[in-house]
XYZ file of C-alpha atoms in Angstrom:
476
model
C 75.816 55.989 90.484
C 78.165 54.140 93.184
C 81.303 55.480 91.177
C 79.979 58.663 91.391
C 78.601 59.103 95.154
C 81.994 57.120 96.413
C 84.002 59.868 94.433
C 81.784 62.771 95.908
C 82.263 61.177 99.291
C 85.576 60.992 99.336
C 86.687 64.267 98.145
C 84.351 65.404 100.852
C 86.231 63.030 103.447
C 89.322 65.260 101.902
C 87.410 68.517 102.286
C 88.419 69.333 105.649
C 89.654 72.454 108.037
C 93.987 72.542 108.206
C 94.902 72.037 111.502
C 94.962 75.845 113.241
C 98.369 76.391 115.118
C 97.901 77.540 118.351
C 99.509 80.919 118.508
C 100.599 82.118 122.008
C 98.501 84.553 123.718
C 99.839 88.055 124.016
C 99.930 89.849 127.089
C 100.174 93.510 126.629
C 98.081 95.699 129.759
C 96.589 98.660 128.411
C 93.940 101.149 129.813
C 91.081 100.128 128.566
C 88.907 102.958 129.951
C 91.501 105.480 129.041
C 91.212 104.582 125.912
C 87.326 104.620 125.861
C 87.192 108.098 127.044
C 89.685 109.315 124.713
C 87.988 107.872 121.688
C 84.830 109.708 123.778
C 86.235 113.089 123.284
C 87.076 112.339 119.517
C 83.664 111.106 118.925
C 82.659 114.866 120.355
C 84.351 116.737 117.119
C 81.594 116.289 114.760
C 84.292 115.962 111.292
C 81.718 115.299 108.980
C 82.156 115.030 105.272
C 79.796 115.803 102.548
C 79.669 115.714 99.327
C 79.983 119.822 98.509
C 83.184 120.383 99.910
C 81.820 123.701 100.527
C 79.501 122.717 103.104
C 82.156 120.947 105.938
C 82.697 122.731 108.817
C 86.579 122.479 108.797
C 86.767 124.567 111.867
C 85.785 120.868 113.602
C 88.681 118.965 112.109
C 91.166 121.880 113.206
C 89.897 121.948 116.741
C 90.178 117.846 116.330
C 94.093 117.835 115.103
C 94.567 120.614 117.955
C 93.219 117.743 120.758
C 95.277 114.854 118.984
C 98.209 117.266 119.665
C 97.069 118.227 123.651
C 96.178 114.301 124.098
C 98.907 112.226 122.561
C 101.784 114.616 123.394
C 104.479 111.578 122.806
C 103.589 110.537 119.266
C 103.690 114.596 118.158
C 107.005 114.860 119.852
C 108.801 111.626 118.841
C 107.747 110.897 115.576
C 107.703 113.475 112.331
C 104.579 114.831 111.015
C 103.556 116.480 107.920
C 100.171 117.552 107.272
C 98.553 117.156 103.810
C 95.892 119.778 102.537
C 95.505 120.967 106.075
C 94.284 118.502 107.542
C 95.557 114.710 106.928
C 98.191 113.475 109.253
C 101.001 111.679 108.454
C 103.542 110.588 111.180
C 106.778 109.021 110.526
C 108.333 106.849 112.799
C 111.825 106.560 112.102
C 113.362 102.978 112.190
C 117.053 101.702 113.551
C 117.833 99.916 110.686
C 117.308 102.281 106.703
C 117.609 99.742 104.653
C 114.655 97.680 105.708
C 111.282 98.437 103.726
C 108.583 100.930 105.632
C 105.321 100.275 106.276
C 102.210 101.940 107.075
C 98.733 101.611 109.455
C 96.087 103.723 108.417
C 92.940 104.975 109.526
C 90.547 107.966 108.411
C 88.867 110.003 110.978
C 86.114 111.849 108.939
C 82.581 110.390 109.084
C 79.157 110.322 107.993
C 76.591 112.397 108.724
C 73.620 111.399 110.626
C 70.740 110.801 108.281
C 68.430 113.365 108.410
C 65.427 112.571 111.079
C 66.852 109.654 112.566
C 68.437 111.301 115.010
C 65.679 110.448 118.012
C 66.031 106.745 116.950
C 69.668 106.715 118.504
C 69.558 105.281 121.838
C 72.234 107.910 123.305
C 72.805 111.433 120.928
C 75.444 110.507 118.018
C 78.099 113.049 118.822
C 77.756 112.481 122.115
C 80.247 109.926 122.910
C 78.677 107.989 125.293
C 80.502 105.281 127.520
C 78.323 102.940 129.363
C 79.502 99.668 131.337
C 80.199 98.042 127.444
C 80.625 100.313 124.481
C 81.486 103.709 123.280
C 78.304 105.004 121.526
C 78.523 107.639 118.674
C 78.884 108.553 114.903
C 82.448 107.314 113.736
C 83.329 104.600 116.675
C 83.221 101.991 114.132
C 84.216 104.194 110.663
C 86.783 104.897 111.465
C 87.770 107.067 114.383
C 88.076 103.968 116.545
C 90.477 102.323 114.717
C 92.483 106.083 114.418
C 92.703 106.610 118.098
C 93.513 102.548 119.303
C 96.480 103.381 116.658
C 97.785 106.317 118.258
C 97.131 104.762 121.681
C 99.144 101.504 120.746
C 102.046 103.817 119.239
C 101.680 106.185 122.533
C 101.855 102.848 124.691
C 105.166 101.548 122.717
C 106.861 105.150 122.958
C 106.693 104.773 127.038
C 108.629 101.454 126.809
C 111.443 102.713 124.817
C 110.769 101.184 122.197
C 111.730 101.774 118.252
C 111.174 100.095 115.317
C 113.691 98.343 113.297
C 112.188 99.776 109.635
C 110.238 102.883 109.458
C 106.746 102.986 110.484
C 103.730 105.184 108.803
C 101.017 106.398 111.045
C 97.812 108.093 108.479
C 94.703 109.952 109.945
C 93.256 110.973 106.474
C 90.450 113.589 106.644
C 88.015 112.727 103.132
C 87.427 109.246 103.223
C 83.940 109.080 103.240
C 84.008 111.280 99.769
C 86.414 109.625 97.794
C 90.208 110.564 99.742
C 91.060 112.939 96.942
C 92.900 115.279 99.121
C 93.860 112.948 101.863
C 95.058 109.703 101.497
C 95.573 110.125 97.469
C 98.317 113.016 98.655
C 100.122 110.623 100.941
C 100.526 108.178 97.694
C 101.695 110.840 95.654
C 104.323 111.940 98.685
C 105.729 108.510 98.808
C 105.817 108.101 94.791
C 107.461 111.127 95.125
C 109.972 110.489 97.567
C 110.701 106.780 96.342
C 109.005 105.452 99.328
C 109.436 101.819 99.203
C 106.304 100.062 101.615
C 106.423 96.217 101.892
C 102.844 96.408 102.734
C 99.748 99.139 103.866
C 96.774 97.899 106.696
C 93.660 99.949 106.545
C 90.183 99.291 107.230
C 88.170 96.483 105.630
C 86.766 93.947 107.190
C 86.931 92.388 110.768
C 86.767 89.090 112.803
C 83.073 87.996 112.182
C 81.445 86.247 114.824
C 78.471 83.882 113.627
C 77.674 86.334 110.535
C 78.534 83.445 107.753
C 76.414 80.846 107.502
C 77.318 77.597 108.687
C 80.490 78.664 110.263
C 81.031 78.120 114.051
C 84.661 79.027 114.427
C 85.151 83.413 114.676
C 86.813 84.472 110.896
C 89.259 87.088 110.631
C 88.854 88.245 106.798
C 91.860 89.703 106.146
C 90.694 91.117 102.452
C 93.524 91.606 100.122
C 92.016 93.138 97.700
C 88.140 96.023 96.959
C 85.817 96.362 94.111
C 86.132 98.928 91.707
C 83.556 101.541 91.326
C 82.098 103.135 88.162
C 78.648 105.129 88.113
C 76.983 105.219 84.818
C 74.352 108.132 83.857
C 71.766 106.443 81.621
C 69.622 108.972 79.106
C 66.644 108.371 77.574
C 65.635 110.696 75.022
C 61.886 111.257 73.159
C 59.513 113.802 72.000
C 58.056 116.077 75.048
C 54.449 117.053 75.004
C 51.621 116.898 77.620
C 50.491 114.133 79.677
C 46.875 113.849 77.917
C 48.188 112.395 74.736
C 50.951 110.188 75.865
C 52.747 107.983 72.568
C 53.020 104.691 73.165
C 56.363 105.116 74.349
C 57.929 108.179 76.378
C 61.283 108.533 77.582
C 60.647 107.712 80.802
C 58.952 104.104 79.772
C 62.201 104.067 77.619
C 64.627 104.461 80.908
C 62.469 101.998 82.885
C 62.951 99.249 80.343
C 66.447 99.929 80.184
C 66.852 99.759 84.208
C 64.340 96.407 83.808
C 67.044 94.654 81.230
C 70.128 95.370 83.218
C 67.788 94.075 86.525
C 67.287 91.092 85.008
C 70.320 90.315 83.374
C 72.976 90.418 86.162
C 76.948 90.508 85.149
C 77.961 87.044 85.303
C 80.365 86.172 87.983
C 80.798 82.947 89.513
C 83.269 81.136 92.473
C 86.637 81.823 90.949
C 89.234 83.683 91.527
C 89.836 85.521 95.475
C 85.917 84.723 95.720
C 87.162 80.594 95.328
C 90.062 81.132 97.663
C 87.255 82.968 100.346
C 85.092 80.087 100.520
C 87.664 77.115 99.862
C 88.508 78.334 103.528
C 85.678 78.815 105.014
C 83.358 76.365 103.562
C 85.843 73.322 105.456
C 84.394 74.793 108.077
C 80.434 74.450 107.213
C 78.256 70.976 108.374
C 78.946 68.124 105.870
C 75.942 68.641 103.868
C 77.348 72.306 102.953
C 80.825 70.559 102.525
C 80.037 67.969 100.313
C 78.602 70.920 97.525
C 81.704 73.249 98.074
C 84.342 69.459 97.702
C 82.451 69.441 94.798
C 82.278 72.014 92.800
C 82.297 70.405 89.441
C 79.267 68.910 90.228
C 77.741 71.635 92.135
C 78.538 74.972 91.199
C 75.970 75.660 89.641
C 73.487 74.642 91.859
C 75.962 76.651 94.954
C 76.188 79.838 92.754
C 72.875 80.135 92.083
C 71.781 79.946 96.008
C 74.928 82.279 97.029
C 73.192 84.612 94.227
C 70.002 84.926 96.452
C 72.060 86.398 99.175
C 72.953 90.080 98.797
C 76.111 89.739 100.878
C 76.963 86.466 98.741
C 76.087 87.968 95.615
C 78.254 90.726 96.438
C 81.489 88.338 96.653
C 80.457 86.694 93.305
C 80.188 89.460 90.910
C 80.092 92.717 89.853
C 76.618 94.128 91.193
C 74.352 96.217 90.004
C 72.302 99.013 91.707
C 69.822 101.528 90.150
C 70.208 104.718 92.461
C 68.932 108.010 90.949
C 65.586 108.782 88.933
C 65.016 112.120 87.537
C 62.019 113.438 84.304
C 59.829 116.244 84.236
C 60.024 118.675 86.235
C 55.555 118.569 86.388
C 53.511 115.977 86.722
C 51.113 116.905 83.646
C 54.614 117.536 81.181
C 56.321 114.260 79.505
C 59.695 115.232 79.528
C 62.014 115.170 76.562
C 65.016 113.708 78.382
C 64.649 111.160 81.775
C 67.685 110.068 83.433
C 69.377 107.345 85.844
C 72.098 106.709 87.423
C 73.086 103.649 88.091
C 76.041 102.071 90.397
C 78.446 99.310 89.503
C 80.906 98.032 92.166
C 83.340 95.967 90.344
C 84.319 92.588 90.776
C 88.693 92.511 90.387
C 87.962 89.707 87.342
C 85.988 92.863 85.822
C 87.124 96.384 84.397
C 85.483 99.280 83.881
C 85.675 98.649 80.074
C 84.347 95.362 80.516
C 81.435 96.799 82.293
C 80.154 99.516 79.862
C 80.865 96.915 77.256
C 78.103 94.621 78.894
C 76.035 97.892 79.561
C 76.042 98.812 76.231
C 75.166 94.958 74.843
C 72.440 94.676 77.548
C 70.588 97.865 76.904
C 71.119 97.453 73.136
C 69.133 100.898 72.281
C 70.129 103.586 70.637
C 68.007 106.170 72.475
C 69.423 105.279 75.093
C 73.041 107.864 75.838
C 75.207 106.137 78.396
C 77.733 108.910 79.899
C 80.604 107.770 83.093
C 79.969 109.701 86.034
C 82.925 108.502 88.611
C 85.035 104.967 88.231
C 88.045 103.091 89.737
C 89.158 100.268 88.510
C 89.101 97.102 91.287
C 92.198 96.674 93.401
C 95.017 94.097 92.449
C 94.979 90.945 94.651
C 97.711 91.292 97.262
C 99.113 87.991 98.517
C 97.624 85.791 100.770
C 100.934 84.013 100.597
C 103.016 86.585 101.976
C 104.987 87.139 104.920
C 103.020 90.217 105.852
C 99.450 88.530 105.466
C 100.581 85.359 107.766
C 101.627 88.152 110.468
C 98.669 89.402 110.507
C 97.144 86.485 110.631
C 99.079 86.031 113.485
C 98.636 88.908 115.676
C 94.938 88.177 114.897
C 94.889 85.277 116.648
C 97.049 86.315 119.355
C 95.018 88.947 120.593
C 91.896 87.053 119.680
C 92.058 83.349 120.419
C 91.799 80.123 117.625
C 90.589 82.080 114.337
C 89.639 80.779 111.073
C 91.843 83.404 108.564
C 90.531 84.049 105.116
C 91.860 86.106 102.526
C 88.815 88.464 101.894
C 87.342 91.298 99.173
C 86.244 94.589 100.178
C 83.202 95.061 98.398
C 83.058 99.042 99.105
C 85.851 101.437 99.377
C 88.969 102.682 101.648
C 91.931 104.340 101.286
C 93.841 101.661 100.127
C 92.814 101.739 97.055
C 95.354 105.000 96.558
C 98.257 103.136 98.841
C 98.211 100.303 96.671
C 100.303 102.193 94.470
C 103.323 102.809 96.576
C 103.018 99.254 98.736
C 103.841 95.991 97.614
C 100.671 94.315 99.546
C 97.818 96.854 101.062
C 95.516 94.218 103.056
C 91.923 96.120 104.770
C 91.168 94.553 108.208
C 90.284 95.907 111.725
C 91.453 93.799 114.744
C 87.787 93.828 116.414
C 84.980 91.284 116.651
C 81.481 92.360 115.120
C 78.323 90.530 115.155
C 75.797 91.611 112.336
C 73.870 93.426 114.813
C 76.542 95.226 115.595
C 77.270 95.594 111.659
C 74.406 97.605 111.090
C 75.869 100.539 112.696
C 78.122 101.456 109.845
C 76.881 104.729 108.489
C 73.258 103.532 110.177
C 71.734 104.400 113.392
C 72.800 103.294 116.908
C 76.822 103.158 115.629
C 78.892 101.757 118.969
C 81.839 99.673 119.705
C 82.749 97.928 122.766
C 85.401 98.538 125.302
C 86.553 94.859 124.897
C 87.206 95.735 121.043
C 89.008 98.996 121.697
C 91.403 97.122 123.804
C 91.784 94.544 121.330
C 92.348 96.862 118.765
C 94.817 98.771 120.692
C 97.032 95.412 121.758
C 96.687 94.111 118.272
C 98.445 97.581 116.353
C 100.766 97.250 119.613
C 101.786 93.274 118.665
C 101.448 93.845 114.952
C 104.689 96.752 114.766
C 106.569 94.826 116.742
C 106.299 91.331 115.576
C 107.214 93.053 111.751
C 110.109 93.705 113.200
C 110.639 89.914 113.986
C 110.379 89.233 110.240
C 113.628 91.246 109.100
């Protein structure tokens, strides 16, 4: 029992935070409320996807390219642009030097809508744009048409100092995001597969620099995630003789789904701290008191005991495995009728050590009845791992800290979906972060009520892109 405590001791001893470099501060002025009043005005143009294509107003994303023209005359001058299916932007920023691989910033300017009969519970009207002394209030500030107009303000801002980029430079404002980027950012892929394209890396939206949202963590964490689940929807159909509700069998199709939903409920895929989720929390756990460090410097000991409390937490879960999530319920169509068919669909966002196969595979096993038809709705496989190793992810890393202060930098997963999952085809490395600091309060905004970012962050966000094209440069 000595041995053993002395050993767990000392590799706890060893179980420490690396040293962070200091990175020098970056100095780059900006107009912060210029900026906040432009990303106003975008806010204003309510481009608003849905599911049935046939119902967006694309009158609103016209009139919304039109003001990116009027308001950022520079970047429509200087650099190239070709449209994609009307309405996703791609400018090209030609570099001094061919021979040196492109890369590309993206950012999608399509949002959400509103849900229905919330809209009294926003403190200021979501299309409004609202500025007070802090934050820019409205639907898309944070997803993603803050990120789209800090990039074209940062490109706008390096245009009036002369300056141009060694390599080539990719500026996309995609338009379908929020439904799956079929026509948007899928059709930029396909142009630079195409055109033999060569990108030494993609940056997209993903995660951020999270302030006090994991637990145990002091220090600010930029995630820099280098890689997104996969997705795959399964329709689940459970099939029995109809009849009327009087004389229910002992067993009806709908009792049939439910214990079918039940088994997969209680018999989650199997995942477990390996892979990118071991090289998330190797990082961050150095980081936790000693108590939490001497579980994670021990992992042979504990990982059991840490996976299965991680596993209570739906964000932790999430980072551990593929999850699973019931969604849609349909039967009879009356309440006195047992139907002859009930259905359910049921979501699966897939952990990169998964596949798609994989996953119906365990379905299939875990459900084990054959009244039970299992048809794919949608998948994606997960995204490959891009380096956390490269030179690409350690400049971000450090323009991160540059713009904002001592950061603890973790390669991250997405555990929903962006565009990048269609640039990873065409870039060597496609990495998902946004240079802004979020607090989970401030998290709950995303495609919820109250959406805002701050002033602070837009600046950020604006000297980061600004920093970021010209330190790549630096790397040649």
């Amino acid at each position: 029992m000595l041995l053993l405590t002395a050993i767990v001791l000392f590799r706890t001893w060893q179980f420490k935070p690396a040293a962070i470099t200091p990175i020098p501060k970056a100095n780059i002025a900006v107009n912060s409320q210029q900026i906040a009043e432009h990303l106003s005005q975008a806010v204003q143009f309510k481009t608003i996807s849905k599911e049935h294509r046939s119902e967006i107003d694309y009158q609103q994303f016209s009139a919304f390219i039109s003001w990116l023209a009027q308001i950022y005359p520079d970047v429509h001058q200087q650099l190239e642009l070709k449209k994609f299916n009307d309405y996703t932007l791609l400018f090209h920023w030609r570099g001094s030097e061919a021979h040196n691989k492109a890369i590309l910033l993206s950012a999608h300017y399509d949002v959400v809508p509103v849900i229905a009969g919330t809209e009294s519970l926003w403190s200021h009207p979501p299309f409004a744009g609202t500025i007070d002394s802090e934050h820019v209030w409205g639907r898309g500030t944070l997803d993603d048409k803050g990120s789209a107009i800090t990039l074209m303000e940062a490109i706008t801002h390096l245009l009036a100092q002369d300056y141009r980029p060694k390599r080539d430079v990719y500026i996309a404002l995609t338009h379908d995001e929020e439904i799956g980027s079929k026509y948007g950012a899928a059709a930029i892929a396909d142009y630079f597969a195409d055109a033999a394209i060569a990108l030494e890396w993609s940056l997209d939206e993903g995660s951020f620099v999270l302030d006090g949202m994991i637990p145990g963590v002091e220090p600010k964490v930029a995630s820099i995630n280098v890689t997104e689940k996969g997705y795959l929807t399964l329709e689940l159909i459970a099939h029995a003789k109809g009849g009327h509700s009087s004389m229910p069998p002992s067993e009806t199709a709908v009792s049939i789904l439910a214990q079918a939903i039940v088994n997969l409920k209680n018999a989650p895929v199997p995942g477990g701290l390996e892979g990118i989720s071991a090289q998330i929390y190797d990082k961050m756990a150095r980081h936790m008191p000693f108590s939490s460090r001497v579980l994670f410097a021990n992992k042979w000991l504990f990982g059991s005991l840490i996976e299965n409390k991680m596993s209570e937490m739906n964000s932790a879960n999430a980072m551990l495995r593929t999850t699973t999530a019931p969604t849609m319920l349909s039967g009879s169509e009356k309440s006195n009728v047992l139907p002859i068919e009930a259905k359910a669909k049921v979501n699966f966002r897939i952990h990169p050590r998964d596949s798609v196969e994989s996953i119906i595979a365990y379905v299939n096993a875990v459900i084990d009845d054959p009244r039970i038809e299992i048809g794919i709705v949608e998948q994606f496989e997960p995204s490959p791992v891009s380096s956390s190793e490269s030179p690409a992810f350690k400049l971000l890393a450090n323009a991160a800290q540059s713009i904002h202060g001592d950061l603890v930098v973790v390669p991250g997963l997405t555990v929903g979906g962006t565009d990048s999952r269609r640039y990873q085809l065409v870039a060597d490395d496609s990495y998902r972060f946004l240079p802004m600091t979020l607090t989970s309060q401030e998290l709950t905004g995303f495609h919820g009520t109250n959406e805002k970012i701050s002033i602070e962050n837009l600046t950020k966000a604006v000297q980061f892109y600004n920093y970021l094209i010209k330190q790549s440069d630096q790397n040649l």
